[in-house]
Coordinates of C-alpha atoms and ligand atoms in Angstrom, one line a residue:
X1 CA -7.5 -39.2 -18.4
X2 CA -6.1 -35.9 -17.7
X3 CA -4.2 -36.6 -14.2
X4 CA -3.1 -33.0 -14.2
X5 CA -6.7 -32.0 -13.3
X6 CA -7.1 -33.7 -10.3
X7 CA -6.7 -32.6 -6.6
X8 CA -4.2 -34.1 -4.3
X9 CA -6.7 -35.9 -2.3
X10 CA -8.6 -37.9 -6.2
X11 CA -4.4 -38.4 -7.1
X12 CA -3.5 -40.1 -3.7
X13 CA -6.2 -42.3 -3.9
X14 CA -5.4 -43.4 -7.8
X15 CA -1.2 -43.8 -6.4
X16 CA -2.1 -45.7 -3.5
X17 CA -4.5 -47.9 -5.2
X18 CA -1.7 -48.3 -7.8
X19 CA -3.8 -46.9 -10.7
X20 CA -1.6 -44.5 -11.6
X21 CA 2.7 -44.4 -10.7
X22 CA 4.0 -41.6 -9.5
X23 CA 6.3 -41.2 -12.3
X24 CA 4.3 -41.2 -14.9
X25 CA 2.0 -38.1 -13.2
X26 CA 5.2 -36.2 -12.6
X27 CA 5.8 -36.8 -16.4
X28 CA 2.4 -35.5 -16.9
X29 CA 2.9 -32.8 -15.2
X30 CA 6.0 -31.8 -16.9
X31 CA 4.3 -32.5 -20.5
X32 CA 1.5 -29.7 -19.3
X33 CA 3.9 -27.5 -18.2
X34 CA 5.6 -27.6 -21.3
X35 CA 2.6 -26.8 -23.4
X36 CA 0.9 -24.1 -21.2
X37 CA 4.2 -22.4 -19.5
X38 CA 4.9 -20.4 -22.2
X39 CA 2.0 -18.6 -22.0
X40 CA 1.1 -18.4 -18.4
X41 CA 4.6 -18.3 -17.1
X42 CA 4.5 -19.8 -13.6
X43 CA 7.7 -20.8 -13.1
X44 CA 11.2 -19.5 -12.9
X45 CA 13.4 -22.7 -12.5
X46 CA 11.6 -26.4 -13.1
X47 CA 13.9 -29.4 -11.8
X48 CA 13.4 -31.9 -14.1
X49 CA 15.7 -34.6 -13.0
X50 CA 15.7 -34.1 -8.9
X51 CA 11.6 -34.3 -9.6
X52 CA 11.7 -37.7 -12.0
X53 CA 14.5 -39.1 -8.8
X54 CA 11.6 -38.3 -6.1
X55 CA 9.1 -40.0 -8.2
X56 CA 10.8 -43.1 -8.6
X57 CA 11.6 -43.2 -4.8
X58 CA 8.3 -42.7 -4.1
X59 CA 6.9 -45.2 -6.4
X60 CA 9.1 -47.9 -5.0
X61 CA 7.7 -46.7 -1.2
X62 CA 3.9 -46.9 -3.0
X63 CA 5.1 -50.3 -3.7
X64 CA 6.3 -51.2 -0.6
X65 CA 2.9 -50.1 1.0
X66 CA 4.2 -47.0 2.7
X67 CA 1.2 -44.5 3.4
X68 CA 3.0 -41.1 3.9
X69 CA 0.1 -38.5 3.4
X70 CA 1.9 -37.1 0.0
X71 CA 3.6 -40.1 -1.4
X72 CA 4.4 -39.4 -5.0
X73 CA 2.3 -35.8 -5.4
X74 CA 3.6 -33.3 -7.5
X75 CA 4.2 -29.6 -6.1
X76 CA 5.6 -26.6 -6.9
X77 CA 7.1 -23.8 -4.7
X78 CA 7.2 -20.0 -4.7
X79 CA 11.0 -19.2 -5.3
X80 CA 11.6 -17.3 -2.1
X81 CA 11.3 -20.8 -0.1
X82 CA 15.1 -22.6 0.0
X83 CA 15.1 -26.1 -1.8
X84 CA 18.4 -27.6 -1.2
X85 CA 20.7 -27.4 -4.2
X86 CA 18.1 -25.6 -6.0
X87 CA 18.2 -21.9 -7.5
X88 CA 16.4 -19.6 -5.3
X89 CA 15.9 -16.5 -7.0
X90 CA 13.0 -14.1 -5.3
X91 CA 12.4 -12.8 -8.6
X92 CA 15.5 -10.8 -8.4
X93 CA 18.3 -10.1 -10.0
X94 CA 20.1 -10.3 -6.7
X95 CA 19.5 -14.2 -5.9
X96 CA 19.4 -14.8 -9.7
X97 CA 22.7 -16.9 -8.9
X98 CA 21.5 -18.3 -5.2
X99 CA 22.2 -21.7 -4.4
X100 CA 20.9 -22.2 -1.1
X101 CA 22.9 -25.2 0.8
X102 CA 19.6 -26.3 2.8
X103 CA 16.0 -27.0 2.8
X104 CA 13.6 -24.6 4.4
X105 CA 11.3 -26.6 7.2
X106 CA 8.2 -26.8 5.3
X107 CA 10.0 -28.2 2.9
X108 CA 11.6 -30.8 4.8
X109 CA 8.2 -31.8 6.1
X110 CA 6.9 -32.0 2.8
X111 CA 9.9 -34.1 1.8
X112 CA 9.8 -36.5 4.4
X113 CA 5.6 -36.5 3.5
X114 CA 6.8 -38.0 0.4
X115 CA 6.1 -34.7 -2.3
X116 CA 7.5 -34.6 -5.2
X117 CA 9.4 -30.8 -6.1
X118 CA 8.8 -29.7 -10.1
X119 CA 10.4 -26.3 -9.8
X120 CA 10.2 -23.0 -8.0
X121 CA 7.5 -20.4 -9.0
X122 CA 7.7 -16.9 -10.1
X123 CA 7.0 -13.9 -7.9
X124 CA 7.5 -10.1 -7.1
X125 CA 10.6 -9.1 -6.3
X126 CA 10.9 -10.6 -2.7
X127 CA 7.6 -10.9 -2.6
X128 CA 6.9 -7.1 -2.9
X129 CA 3.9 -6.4 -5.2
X130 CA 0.4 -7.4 -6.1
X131 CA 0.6 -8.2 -9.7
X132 CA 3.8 -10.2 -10.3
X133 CA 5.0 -8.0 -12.9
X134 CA 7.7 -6.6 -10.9
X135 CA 9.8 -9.9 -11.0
X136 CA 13.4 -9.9 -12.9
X137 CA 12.6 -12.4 -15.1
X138 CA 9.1 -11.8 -16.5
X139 CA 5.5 -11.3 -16.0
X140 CA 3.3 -14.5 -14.9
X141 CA -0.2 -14.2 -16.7
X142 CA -3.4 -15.4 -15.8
X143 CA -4.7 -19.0 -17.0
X144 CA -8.2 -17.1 -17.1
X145 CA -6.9 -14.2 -19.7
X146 CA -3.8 -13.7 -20.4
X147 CA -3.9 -10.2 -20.5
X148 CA -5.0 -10.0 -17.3
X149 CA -1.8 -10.2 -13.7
X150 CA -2.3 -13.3 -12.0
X151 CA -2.4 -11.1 -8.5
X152 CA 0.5 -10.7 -6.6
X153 CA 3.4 -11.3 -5.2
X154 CA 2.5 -15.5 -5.1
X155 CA 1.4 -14.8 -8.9
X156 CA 3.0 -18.1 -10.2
X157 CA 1.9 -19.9 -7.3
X158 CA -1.8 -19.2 -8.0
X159 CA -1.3 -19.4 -11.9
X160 CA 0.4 -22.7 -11.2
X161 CA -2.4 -24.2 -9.7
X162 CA -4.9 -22.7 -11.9
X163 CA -3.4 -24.2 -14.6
X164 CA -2.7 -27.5 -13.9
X165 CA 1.0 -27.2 -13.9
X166 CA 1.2 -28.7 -10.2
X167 CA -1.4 -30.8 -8.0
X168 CA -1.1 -27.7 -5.3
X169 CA 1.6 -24.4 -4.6
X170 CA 3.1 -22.6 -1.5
X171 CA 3.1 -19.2 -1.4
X172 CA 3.9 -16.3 1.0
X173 CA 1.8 -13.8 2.4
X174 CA 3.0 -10.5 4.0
X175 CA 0.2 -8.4 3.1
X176 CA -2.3 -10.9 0.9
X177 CA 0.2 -11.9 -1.6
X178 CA -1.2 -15.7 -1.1
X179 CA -5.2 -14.7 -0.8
X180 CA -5.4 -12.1 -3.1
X181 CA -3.6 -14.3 -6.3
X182 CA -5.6 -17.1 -4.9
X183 CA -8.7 -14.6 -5.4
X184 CA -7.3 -14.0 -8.8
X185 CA -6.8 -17.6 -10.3
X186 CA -10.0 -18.9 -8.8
X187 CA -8.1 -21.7 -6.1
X188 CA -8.3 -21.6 -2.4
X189 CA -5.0 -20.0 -0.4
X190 CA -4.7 -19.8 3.4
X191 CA -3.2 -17.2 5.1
X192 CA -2.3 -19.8 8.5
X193 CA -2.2 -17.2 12.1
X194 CA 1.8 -15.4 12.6
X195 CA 3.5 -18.7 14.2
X196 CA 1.5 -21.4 12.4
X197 CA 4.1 -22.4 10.2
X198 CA 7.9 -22.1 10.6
X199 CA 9.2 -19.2 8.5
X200 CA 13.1 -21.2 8.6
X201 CA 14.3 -20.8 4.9
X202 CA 11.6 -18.4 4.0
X203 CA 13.6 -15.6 2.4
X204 CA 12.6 -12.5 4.8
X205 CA 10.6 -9.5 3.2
X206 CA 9.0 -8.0 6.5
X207 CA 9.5 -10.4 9.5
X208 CA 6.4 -9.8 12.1
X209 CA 4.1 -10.1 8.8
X210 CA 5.4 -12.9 6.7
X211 CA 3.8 -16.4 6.6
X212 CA 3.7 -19.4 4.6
X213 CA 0.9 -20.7 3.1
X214 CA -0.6 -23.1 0.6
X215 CA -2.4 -23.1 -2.2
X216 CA -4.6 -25.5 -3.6
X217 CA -7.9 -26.4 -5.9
X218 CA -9.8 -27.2 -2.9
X219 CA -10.8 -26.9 0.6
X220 CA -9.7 -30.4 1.1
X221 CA -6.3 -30.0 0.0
X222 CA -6.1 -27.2 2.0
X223 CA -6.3 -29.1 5.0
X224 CA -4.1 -32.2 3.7
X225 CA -1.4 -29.3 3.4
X226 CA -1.2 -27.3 6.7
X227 CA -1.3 -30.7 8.3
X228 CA 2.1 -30.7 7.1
X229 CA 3.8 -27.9 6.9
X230 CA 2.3 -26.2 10.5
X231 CA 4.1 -26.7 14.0
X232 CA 7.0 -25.2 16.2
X233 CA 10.1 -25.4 14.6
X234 CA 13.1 -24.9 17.0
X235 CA 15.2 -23.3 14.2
X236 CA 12.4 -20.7 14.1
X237 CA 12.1 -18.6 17.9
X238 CA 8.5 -17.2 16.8
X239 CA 6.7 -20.1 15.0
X240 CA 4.0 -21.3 18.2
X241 CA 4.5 -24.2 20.3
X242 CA 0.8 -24.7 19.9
X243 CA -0.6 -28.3 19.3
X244 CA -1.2 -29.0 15.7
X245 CA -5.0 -30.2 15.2
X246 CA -5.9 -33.0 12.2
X247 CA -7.2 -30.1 9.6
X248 CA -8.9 -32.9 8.0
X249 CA -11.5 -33.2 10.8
X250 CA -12.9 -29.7 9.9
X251 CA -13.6 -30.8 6.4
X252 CA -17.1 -30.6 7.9
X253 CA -20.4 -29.7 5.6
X254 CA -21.8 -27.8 8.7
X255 CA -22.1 -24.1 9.8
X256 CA -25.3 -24.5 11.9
X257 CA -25.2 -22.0 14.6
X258 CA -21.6 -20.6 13.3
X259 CA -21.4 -16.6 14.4
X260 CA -20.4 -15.1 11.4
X261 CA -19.6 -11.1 11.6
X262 CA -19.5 -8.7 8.6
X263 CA -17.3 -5.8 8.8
X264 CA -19.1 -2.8 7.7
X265 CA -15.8 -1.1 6.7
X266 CA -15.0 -3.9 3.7
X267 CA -18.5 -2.7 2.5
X268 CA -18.7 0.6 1.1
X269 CA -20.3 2.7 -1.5
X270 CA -18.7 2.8 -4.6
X271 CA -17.1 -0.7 -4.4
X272 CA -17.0 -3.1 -7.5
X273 CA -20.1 -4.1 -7.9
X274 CA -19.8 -7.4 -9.4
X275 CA -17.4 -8.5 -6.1
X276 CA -19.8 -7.2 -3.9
X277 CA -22.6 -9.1 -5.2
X278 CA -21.1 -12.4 -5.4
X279 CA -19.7 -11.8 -1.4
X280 CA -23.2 -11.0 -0.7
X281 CA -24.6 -14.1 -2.2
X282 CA -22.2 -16.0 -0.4
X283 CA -23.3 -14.3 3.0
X284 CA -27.4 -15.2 1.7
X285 CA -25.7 -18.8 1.5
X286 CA -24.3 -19.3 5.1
X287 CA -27.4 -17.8 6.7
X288 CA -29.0 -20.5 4.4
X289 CA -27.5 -23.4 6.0
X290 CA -28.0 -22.2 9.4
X291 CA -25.1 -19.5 10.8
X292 CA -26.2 -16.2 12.4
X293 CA -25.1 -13.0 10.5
X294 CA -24.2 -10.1 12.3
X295 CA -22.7 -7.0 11.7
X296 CA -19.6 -5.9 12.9
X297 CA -17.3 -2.9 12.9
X298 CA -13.4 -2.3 12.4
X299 CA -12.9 1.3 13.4
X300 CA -9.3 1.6 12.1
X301 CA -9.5 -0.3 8.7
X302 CA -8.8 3.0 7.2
X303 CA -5.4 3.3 8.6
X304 CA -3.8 -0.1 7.6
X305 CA -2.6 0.5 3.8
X306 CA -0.7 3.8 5.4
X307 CA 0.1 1.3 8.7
X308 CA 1.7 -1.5 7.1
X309 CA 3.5 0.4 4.6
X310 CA 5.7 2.2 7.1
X311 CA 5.9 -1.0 9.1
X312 CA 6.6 -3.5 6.1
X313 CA 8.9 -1.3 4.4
X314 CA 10.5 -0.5 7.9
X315 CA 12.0 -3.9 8.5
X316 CA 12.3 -5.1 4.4
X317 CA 14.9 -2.0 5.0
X318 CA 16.7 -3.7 7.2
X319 CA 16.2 -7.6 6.4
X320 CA 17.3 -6.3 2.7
X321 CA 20.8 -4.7 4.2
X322 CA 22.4 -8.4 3.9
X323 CA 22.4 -8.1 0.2
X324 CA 26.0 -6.0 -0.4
X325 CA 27.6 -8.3 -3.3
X326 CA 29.3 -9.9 -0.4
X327 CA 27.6 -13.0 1.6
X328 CA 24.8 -13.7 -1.7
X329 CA 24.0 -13.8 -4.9
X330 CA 24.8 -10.6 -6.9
X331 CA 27.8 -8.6 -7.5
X332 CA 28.9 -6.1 -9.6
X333 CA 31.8 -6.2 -11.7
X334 CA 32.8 -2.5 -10.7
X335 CA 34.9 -2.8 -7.5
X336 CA 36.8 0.5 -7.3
X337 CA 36.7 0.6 -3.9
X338 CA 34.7 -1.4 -1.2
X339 CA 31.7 1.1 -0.5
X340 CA 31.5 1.5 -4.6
X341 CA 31.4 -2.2 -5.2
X342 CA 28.4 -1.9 -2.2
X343 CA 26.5 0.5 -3.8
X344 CA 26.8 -0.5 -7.5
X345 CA 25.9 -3.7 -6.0
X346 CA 22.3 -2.7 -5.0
X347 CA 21.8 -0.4 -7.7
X348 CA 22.0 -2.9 -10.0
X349 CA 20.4 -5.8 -8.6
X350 CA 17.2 -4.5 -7.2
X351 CA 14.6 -3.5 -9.4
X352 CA 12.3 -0.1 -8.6
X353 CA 9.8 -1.3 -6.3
X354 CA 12.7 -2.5 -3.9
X355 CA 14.1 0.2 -4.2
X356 CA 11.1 2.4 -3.1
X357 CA 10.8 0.0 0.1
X358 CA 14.2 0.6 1.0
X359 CA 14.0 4.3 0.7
X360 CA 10.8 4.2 2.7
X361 CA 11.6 2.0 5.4
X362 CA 15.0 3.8 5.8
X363 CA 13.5 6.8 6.3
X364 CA 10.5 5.5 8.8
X365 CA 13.6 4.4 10.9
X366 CA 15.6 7.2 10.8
X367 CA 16.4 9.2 13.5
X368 CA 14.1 12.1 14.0
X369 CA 11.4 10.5 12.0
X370 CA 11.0 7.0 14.3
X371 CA 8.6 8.3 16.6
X372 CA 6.8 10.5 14.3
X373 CA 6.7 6.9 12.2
X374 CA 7.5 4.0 12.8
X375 CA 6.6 4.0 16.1
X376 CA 3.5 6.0 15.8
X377 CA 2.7 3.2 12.7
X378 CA 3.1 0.2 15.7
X379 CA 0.8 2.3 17.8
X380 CA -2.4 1.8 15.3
X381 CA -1.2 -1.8 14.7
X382 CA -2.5 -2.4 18.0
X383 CA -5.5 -0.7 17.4
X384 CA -6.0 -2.5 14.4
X385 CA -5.4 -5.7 16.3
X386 CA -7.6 -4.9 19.1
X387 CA -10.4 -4.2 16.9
X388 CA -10.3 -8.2 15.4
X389 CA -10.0 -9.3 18.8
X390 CA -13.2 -7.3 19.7
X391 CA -15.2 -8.6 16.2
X392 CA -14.1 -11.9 17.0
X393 CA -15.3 -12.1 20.7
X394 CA -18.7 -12.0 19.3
X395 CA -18.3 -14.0 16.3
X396 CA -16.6 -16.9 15.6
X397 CA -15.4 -15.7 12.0
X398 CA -15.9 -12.7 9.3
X399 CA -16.6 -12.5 5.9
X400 CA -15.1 -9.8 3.0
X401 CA -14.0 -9.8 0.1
X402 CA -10.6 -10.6 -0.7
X403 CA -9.4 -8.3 -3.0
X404 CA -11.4 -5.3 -4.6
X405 CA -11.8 -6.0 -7.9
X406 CA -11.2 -9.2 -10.1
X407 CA -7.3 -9.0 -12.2
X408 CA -7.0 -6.3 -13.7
X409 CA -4.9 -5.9 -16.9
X410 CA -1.3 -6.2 -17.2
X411 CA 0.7 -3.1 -17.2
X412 CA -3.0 -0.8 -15.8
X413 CA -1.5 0.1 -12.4
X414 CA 2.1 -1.0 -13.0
X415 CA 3.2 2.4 -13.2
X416 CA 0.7 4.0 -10.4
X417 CA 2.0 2.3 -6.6
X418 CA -0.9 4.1 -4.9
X419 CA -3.2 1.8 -6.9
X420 CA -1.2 -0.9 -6.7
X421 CA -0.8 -0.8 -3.0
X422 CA -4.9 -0.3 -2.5
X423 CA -5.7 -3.6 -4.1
X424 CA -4.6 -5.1 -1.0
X425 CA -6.8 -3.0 1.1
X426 CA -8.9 -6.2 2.4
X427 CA -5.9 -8.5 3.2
X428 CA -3.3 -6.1 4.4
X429 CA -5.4 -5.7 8.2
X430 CA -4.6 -9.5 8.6
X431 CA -1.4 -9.8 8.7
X432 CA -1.1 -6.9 11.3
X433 CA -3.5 -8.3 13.8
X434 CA -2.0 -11.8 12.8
X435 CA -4.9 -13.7 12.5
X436 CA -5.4 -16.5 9.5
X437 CA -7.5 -16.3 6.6
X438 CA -8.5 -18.0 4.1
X439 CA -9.6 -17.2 0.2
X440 CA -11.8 -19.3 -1.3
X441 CA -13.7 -18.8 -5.1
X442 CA -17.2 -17.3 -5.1
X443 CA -18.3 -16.0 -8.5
X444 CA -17.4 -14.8 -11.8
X445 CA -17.1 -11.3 -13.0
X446 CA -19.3 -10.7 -16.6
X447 CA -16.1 -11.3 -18.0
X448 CA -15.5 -14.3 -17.0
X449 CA -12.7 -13.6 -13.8
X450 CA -12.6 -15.5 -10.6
X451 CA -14.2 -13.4 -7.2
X452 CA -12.7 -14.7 -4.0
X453 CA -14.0 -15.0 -0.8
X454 CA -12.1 -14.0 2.4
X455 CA -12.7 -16.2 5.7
X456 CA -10.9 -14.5 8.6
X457 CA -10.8 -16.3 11.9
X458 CA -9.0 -16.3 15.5
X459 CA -5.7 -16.7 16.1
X460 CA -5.1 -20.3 15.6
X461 CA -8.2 -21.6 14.9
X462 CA -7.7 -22.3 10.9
X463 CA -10.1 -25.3 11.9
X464 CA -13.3 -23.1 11.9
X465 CA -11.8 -21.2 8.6
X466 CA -11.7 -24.8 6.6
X467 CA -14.7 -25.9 8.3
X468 CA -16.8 -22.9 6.7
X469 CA -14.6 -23.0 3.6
X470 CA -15.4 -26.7 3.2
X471 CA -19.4 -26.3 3.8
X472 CA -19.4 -23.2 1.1
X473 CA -17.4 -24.8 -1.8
X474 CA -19.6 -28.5 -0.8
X475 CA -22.8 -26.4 -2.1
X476 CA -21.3 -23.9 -4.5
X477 CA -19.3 -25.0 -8.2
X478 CA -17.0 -22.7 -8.6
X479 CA -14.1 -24.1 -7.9
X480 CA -14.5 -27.3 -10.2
X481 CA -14.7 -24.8 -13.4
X482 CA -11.4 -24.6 -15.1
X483 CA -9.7 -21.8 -17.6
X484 CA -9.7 -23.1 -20.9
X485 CA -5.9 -22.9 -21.8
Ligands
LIG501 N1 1.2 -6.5 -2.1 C1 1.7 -6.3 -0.7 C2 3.1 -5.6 -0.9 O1 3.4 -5.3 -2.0 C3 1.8 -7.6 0.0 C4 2.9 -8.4 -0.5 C5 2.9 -9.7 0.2 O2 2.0 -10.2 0.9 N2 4.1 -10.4 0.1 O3 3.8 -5.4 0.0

């Protein structure tokens, strides 16, 4: 049998019930890595022997007749999320020689869940870009055509799982970089609400935007997931000291009577056509079973690609000023003189897009420019967030899109940010009101790419995101096809 297909829920039942050991899956894993990494390119460091260690300690707990929820499961992790002892690289040149000295939270709550770490998974340059091909060490391709990005910046995280090189990913999401890969690879990703999930040993791109997230094959897994990694963490001051509901209990095949609103803005004229027939099929579906479409408005949609990229830029500016060639990673051999070694530092160590962040941000902050942006940019972040809190006093969730077209082709709009930026144009709105959202699959394009579905919901109420992410995939198949690769 082909373990490596399997969700994490079908491989906890075959450990527990002994049918399988935990070594020889992580061993399976590793042998489909080998044959389809070259190709797809997932991930940037795979750890071998710490991996085959977790296994066995897990297989003598199985033995013992521990039940931790992820006893002996193989996972893989975006490399901008610090693994003890393990490279940590954020698809720069900068970290490409960062050890950090601790675990991240979610990762010590997946560790003491019993998971077992194969490697760390290739990404844009700190997590800036929607394509992946902006990371130092090589583009990630997608399982479905490899001539196609995988979406971006959790490219490798969403290739990963699409390919069977790990039961299930996490990822990061600033601006859609888990949904819209997600969308991409045809897997589910969750977004979870700013505060969810402890952002302590996530490397920062853009503070009040970042989250982690996972990503998975299924709804179910989903669930099994943020039932680990969510909660207050008191080594991180703006993760929520909200109680942490069993996800599990939404897995729920049930959207009878569910309010679901439909933001006119996500449906235009001229959009793809082939994404917006699948979405709307999927809308047909959940009046089907019983939930009441109505229509909604988000009067500023418009402004949040402009919004979040004075804002995101803004404070990547100033959460990137640690990297001098003195406290991490990089530095340049040319050290004429302390500002010198500074600059040369950064010059050489960031690739373009960072660079355009940087230059961006600085300027929003500047003096003389603040008000005019930065500050003027917070200003429709409110209105932006006010108009989801309006939609979702009427409705318990909405329904777009997730990303604008399926992958594109590598290279198309590598060269063209304007593009680039616009294929986050349905996720970006999320992360500045801070609500969650999910991506789930919904269709195929003619040419055979995965359409995702975005569920967006209230702040901290993932449970009615799963529930109608659950009740769509339990009458739908398209997450149970697979690429052939
Ligand atoms: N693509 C967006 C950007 O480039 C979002 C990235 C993200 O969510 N990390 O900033």
């Amino acid at each position: 049998m082909e373990l490596y297909k399997l969700t994490i829920h079908e491989l906890k039942e075959k450990l527990k019930k002994q049918e399988i050991s935990a070594k020889e899956l992580t061993l399976d894993f590793f042998k489909r890595i080998e044959r389809v990494d070259k190709d797809v390119h997932s991930f940037i460091t795979i750890t071998k022997n710490d991996a085959l260690k977790q296994a066995e300690e897990a297989e003598k707990r199985i033995i013992n007749g521990d039940n931790l929820p992820l006893l002996g499961i193989p996972l893989a992790i975006k490399d901008l999320i610090c693994i003890k002892g393990v490279r940590n690289t954020c698809g720069s040149k900068m970290l490409s020689n960062y050890i950090p000295p601790y675990d991240a939270t979610v990762i010590k709550k997946l560790r003491e869940s019993g998971a077992v770490f194969l490697g760390k998974l290739n990404m844009d340059e700190f997590a800036m870009g929607s394509s992946t091909e902006t990371s130092h060490f090589g583009v990630t391709r997608n399982p479905w055509d490899l001539k196609t990005i995988p979406g971006g910046s959790s490219g490798g995280s969403a290739a990963a799982v699409a390919a069977d090189e790990c039961a299930g990913s996490l990822g990061s999401d600033t601006g859609g970089s888990i949904r819209q890969p997600a969308a991409m690879c045809g897997v589910v990703g969750l977004k979870p609400t700013y505060g969810r999930v402890s952002r302590f040993g996530l490397v920062a791109f853009a503070s009040s935007l970042d989250q982690i997230g996972p990503i998975t094959k299924d709804v179910t897994d989903t669930a099994i997931l943020m039932n680990i990694i969510s909660g207050r963490d008191p080594l991180d001051s703006t993760s929520a000291d909200i109680p942490v509901p069993d996800f599990t209990r939404s897995l729920r095949n049930d959207v009878k009577g569910l309010k679901i609103g439909i933001p006119k803005e996500y449906f235009v004229e001229g959009m793809d056509v082939e994404v917006e027939k699948s979405v709307k099929d999927a809308i047909e579906l959940f009046k089907r079973f019983g939930a009441e479409i109505k229509d909604v408005s988000l009067p500023h949609a418009d402004y949040a690609i402009s919004t979040y990229y004075v804002i995101a830029p803004a404070e990547a500016s100033s959460n990137l000023a640690r990297y001098d060639g003195v406290k991490y990673g990089y530095r340049t051999n040319n050290r004429e003189n302390l500002l010198g070694m500074y600059k040369k530092t950064r010059q050489d160590g960031f690739g373009t897009e960072v660079k355009r962040r940087i230059m961006l941000g600085t300027y929003a902050l500047s003096s003389g420019y603040y008000d005019a942006y930065y500050l003027k940019a917070q200003k429709v972040r409110t209105l932006i967030k006010k108009d989801f809190d309006e939609a979702l006093k009427i409705c318990d969730i909405l329904l777009t899109p997730t990303a604008p077209t399926p992958a594109f082709k590598i290279g198309e709009k590598f060269d063209n940010p304007i593009q680039m930026y616009l294929s986050d144009i349905f996720t970006i709105s999320i992360n500045l009101a801070g609500v969650p959202a999910i991506s789930i699959p919904c269709g195929f394009s003619n040419k055979g790419l995965p359409i995702g579905l975005q569920i967006i919901g209230k702040h901290f109420d993932e449970e009615t995101l799963i529930r109608a992410a659950y009740t769509f995939e339990q009458n739908t198949d398209y997450h149970t096809k697979n690429p052939e690769i």
